[in-house]
mmCIF file with all atom_site columns, C-alpha atoms in Angstrom:
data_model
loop_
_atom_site.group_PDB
_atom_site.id
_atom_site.type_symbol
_atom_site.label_atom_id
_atom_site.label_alt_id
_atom_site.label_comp_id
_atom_site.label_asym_id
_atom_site.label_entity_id
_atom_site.label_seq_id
_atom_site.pdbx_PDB_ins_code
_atom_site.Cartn_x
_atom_site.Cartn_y
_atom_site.Cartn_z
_atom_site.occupancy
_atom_site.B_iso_or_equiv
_atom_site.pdbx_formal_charge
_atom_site.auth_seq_id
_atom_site.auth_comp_id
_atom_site.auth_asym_id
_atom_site.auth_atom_id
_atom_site.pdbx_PDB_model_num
ATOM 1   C CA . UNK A 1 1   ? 0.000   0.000  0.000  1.00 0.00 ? 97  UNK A CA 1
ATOM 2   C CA . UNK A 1 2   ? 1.246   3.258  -1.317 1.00 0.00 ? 98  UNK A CA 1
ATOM 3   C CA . UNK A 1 3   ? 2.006   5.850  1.676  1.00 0.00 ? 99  UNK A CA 1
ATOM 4   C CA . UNK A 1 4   ? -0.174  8.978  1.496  1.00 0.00 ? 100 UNK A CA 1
ATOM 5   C CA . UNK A 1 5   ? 2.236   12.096 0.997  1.00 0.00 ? 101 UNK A CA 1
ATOM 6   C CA . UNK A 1 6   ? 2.541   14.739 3.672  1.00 0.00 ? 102 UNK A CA 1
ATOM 7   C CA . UNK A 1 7   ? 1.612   18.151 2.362  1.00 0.00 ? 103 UNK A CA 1
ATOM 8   C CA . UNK A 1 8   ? 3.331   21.309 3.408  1.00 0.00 ? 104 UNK A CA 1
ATOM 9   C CA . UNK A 1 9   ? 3.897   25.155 2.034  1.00 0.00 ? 105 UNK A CA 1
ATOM 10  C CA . UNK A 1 10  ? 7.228   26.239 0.454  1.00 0.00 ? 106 UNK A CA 1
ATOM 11  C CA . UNK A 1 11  ? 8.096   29.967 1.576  1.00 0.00 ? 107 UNK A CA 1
ATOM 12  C CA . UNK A 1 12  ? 10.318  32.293 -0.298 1.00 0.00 ? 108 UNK A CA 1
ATOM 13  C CA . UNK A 1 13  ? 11.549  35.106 2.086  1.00 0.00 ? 109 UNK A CA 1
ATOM 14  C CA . UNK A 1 14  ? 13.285  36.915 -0.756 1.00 0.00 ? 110 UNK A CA 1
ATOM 15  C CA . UNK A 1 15  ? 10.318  38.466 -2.532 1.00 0.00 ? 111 UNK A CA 1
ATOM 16  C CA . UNK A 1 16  ? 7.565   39.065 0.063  1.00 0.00 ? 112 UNK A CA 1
ATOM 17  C CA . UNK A 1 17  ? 6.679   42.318 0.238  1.00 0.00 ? 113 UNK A CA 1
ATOM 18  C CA . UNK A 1 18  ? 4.288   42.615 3.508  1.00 0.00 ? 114 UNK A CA 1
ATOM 19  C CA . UNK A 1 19  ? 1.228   42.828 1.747  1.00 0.00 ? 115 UNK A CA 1
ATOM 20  C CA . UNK A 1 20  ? -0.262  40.758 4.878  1.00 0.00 ? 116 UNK A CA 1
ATOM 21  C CA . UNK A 1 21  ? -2.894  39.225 2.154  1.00 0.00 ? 117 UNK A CA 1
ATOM 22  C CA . UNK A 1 22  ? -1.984  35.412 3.657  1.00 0.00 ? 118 UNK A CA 1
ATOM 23  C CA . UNK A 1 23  ? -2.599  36.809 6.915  1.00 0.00 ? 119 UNK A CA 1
ATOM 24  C CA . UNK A 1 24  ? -6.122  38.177 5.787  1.00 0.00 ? 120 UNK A CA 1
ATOM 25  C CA . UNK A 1 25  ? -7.124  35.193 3.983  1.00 0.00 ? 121 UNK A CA 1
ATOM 26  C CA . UNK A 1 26  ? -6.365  33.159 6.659  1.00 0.00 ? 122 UNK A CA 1
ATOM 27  C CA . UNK A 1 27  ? -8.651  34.856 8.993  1.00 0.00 ? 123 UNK A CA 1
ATOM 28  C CA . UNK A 1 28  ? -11.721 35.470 6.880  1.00 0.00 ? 124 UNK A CA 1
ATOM 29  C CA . UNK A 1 29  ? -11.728 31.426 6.330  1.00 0.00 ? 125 UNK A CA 1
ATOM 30  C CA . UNK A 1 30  ? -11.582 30.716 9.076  1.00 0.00 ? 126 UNK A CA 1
ATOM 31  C CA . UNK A 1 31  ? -13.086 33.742 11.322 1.00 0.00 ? 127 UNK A CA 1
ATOM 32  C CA . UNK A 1 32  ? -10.242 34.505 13.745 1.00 0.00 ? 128 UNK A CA 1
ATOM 33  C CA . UNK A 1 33  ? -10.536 36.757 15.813 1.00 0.00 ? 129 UNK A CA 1
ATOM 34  C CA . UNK A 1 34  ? -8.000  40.278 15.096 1.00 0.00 ? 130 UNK A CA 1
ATOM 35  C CA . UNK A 1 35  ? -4.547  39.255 15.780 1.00 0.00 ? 131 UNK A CA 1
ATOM 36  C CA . UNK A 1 36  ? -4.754  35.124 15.799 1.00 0.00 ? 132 UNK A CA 1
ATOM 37  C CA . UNK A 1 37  ? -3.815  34.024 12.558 1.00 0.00 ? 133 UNK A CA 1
ATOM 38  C CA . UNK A 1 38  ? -3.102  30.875 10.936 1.00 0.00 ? 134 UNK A CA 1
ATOM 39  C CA . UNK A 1 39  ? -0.192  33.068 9.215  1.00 0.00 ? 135 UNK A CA 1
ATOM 40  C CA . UNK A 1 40  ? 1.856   35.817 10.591 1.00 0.00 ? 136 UNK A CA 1
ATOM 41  C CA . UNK A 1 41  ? 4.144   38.244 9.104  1.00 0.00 ? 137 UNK A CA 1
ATOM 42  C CA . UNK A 1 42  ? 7.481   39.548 10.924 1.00 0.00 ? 138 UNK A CA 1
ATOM 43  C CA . UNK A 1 43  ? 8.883   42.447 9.850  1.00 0.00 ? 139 UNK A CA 1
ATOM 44  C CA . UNK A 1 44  ? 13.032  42.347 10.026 1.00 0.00 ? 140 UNK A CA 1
ATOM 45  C CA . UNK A 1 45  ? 15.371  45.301 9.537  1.00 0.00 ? 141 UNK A CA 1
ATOM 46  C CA . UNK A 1 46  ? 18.754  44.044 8.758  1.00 0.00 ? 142 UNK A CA 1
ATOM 47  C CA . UNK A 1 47  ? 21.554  46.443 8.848  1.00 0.00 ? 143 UNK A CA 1
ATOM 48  C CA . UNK A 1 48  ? 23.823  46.823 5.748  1.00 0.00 ? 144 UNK A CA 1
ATOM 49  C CA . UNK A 1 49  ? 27.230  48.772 5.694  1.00 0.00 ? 145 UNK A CA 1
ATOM 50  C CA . UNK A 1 50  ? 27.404  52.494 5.639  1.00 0.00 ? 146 UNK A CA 1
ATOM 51  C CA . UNK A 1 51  ? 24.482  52.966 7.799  1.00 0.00 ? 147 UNK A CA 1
ATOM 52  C CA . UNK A 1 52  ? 22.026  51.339 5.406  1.00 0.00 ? 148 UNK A CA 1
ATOM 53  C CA . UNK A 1 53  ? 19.203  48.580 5.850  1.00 0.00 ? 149 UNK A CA 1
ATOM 54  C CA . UNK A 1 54  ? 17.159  45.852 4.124  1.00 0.00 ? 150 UNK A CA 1
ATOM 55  C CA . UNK A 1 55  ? 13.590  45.551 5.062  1.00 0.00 ? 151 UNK A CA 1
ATOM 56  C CA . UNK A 1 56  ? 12.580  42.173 4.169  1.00 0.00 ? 152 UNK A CA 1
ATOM 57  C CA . UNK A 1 57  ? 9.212   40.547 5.841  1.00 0.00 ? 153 UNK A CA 1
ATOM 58  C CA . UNK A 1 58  ? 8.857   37.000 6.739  1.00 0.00 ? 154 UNK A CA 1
ATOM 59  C CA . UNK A 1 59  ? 5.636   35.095 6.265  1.00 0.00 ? 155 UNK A CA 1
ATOM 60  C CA . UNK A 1 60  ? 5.256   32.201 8.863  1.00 0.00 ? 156 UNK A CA 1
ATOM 61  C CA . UNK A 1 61  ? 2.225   29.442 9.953  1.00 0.00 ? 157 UNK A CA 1
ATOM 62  C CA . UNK A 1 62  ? 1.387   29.896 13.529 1.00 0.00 ? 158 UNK A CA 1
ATOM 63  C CA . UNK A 1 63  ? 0.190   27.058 15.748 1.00 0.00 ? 159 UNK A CA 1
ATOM 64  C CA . UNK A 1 64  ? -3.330  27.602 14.331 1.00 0.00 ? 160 UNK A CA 1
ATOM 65  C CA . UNK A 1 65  ? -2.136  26.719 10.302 1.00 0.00 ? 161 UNK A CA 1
ATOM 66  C CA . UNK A 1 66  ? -4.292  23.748 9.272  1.00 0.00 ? 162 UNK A CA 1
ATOM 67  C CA . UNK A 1 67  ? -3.265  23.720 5.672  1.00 0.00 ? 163 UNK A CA 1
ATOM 68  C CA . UNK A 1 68  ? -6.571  24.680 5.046  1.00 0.00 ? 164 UNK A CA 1
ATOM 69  C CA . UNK A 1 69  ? -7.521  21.232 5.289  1.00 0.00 ? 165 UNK A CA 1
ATOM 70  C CA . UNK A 1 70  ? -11.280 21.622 4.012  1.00 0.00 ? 166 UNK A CA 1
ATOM 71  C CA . UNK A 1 71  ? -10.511 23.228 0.562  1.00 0.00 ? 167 UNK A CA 1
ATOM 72  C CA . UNK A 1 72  ? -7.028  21.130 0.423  1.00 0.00 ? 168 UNK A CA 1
ATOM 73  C CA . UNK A 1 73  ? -9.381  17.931 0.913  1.00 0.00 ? 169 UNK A CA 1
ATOM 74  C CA . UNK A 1 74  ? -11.089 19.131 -2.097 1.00 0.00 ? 170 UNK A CA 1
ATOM 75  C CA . UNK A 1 75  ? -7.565  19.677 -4.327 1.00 0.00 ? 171 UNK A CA 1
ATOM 76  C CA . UNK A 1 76  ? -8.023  23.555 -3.873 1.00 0.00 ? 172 UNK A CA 1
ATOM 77  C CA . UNK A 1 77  ? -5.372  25.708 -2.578 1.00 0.00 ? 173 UNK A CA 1
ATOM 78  C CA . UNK A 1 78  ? -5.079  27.119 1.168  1.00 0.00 ? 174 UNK A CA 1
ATOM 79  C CA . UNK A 1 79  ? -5.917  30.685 1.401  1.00 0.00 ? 175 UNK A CA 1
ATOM 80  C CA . UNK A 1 80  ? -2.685  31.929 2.138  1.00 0.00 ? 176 UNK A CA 1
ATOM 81  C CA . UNK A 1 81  ? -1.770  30.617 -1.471 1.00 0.00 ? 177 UNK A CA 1
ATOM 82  C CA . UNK A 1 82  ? -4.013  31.679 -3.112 1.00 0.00 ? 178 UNK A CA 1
ATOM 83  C CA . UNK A 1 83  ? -4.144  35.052 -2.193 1.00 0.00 ? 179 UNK A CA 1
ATOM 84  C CA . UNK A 1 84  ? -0.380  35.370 -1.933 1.00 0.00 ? 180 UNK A CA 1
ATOM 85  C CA . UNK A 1 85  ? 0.140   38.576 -4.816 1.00 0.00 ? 181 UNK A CA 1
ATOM 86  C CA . UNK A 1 86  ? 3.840   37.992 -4.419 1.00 0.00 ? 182 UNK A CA 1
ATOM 87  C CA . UNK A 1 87  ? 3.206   34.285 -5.082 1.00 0.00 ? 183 UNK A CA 1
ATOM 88  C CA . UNK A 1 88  ? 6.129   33.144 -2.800 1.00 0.00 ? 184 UNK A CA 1
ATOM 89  C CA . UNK A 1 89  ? 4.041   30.675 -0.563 1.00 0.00 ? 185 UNK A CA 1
ATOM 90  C CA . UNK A 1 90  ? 3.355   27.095 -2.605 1.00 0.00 ? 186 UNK A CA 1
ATOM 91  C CA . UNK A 1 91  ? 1.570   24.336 -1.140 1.00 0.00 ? 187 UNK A CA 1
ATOM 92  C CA . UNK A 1 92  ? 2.334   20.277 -2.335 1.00 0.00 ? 188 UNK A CA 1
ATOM 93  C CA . UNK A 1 93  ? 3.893   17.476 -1.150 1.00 0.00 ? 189 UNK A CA 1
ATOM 94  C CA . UNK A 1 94  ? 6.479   17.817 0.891  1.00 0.00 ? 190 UNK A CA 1
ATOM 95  C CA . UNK A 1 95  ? 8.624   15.238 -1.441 1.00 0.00 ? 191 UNK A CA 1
ATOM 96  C CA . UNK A 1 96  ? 7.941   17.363 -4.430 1.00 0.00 ? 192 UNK A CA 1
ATOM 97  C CA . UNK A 1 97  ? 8.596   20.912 -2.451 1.00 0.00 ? 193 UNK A CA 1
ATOM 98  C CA . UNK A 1 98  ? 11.671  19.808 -1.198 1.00 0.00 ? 194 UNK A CA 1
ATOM 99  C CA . UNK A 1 99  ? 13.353  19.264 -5.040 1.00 0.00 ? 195 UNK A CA 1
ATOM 100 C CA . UNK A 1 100 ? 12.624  22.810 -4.924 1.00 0.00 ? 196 UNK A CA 1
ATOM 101 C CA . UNK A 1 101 ? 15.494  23.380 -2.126 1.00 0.00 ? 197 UNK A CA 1
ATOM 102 C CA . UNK A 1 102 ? 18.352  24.865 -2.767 1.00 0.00 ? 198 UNK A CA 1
ATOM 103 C CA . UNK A 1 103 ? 17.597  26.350 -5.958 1.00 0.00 ? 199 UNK A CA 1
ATOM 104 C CA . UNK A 1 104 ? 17.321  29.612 -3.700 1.00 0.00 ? 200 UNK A CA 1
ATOM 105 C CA . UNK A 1 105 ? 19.177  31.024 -0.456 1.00 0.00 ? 201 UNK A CA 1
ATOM 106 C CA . UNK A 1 106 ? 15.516  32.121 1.430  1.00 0.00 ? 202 UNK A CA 1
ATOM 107 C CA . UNK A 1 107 ? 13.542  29.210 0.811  1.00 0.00 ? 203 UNK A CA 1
ATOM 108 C CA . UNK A 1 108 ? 11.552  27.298 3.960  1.00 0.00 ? 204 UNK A CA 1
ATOM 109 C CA . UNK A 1 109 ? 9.700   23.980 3.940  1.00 0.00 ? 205 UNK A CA 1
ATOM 110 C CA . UNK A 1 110 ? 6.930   23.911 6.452  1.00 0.00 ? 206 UNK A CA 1
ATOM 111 C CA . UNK A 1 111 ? 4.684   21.272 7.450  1.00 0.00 ? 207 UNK A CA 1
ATOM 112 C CA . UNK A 1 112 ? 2.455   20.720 10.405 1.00 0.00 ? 208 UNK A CA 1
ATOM 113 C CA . UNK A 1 113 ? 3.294   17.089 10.603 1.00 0.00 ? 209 UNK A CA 1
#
């Protein structure tokens, strides 16, 4: 008997842009209340030479992320997916999101598993 895959989101840190829209999406599916989230986004300053900085904003599944298991069920995407308009969150298998690895420096696997 085959083994069912494990499904999981791919994250790529280098092109969000903060737009919070995975954050939203989360909580109108699922009616959280303000502030609980299946998906948060951290906002890091990282200091570059001459007195400079890089803003770059990291999108990651709280305690709460489900996978959006009632649309995934269904072969849709979760909402943080969908409505990702930097499209750096994917959702799969974790088999097939891992070949994805190291193809980038700011990629993250993630799985609730």
């Amino acid at each position: 008997m085959a083994k069912k895959p494990q499904y999981g989101l791919l994250i790529d840190y280098e092109y969000c842009t903060g737009c919070y829209a995975c954050r939203v999406a989360c909580c109108q599916e699922y009616g959280h209340e303000a502030g609980s989230s299946g998906m948060q986004v951290i906002e890091q300053v990282q200091p570059l030479p001459k007195g400079k900085a890089y803003l770059c904003f990291l999108p990651l599944p709280t305690e709460l992320c489900v996978l959006c298991a009632p649309p995934t069920n269904k072969g849709l995407q979760p909402a943080c997916v969908q409505h990702c308009m930097a499209n750096v969150i994917q959702w799969g298998s974790l088999e097939e999101l891992a070949k994805q690895l190291g193809k980038k420096p700011r990629l993250v696997l993630w799985s609730p598993q």
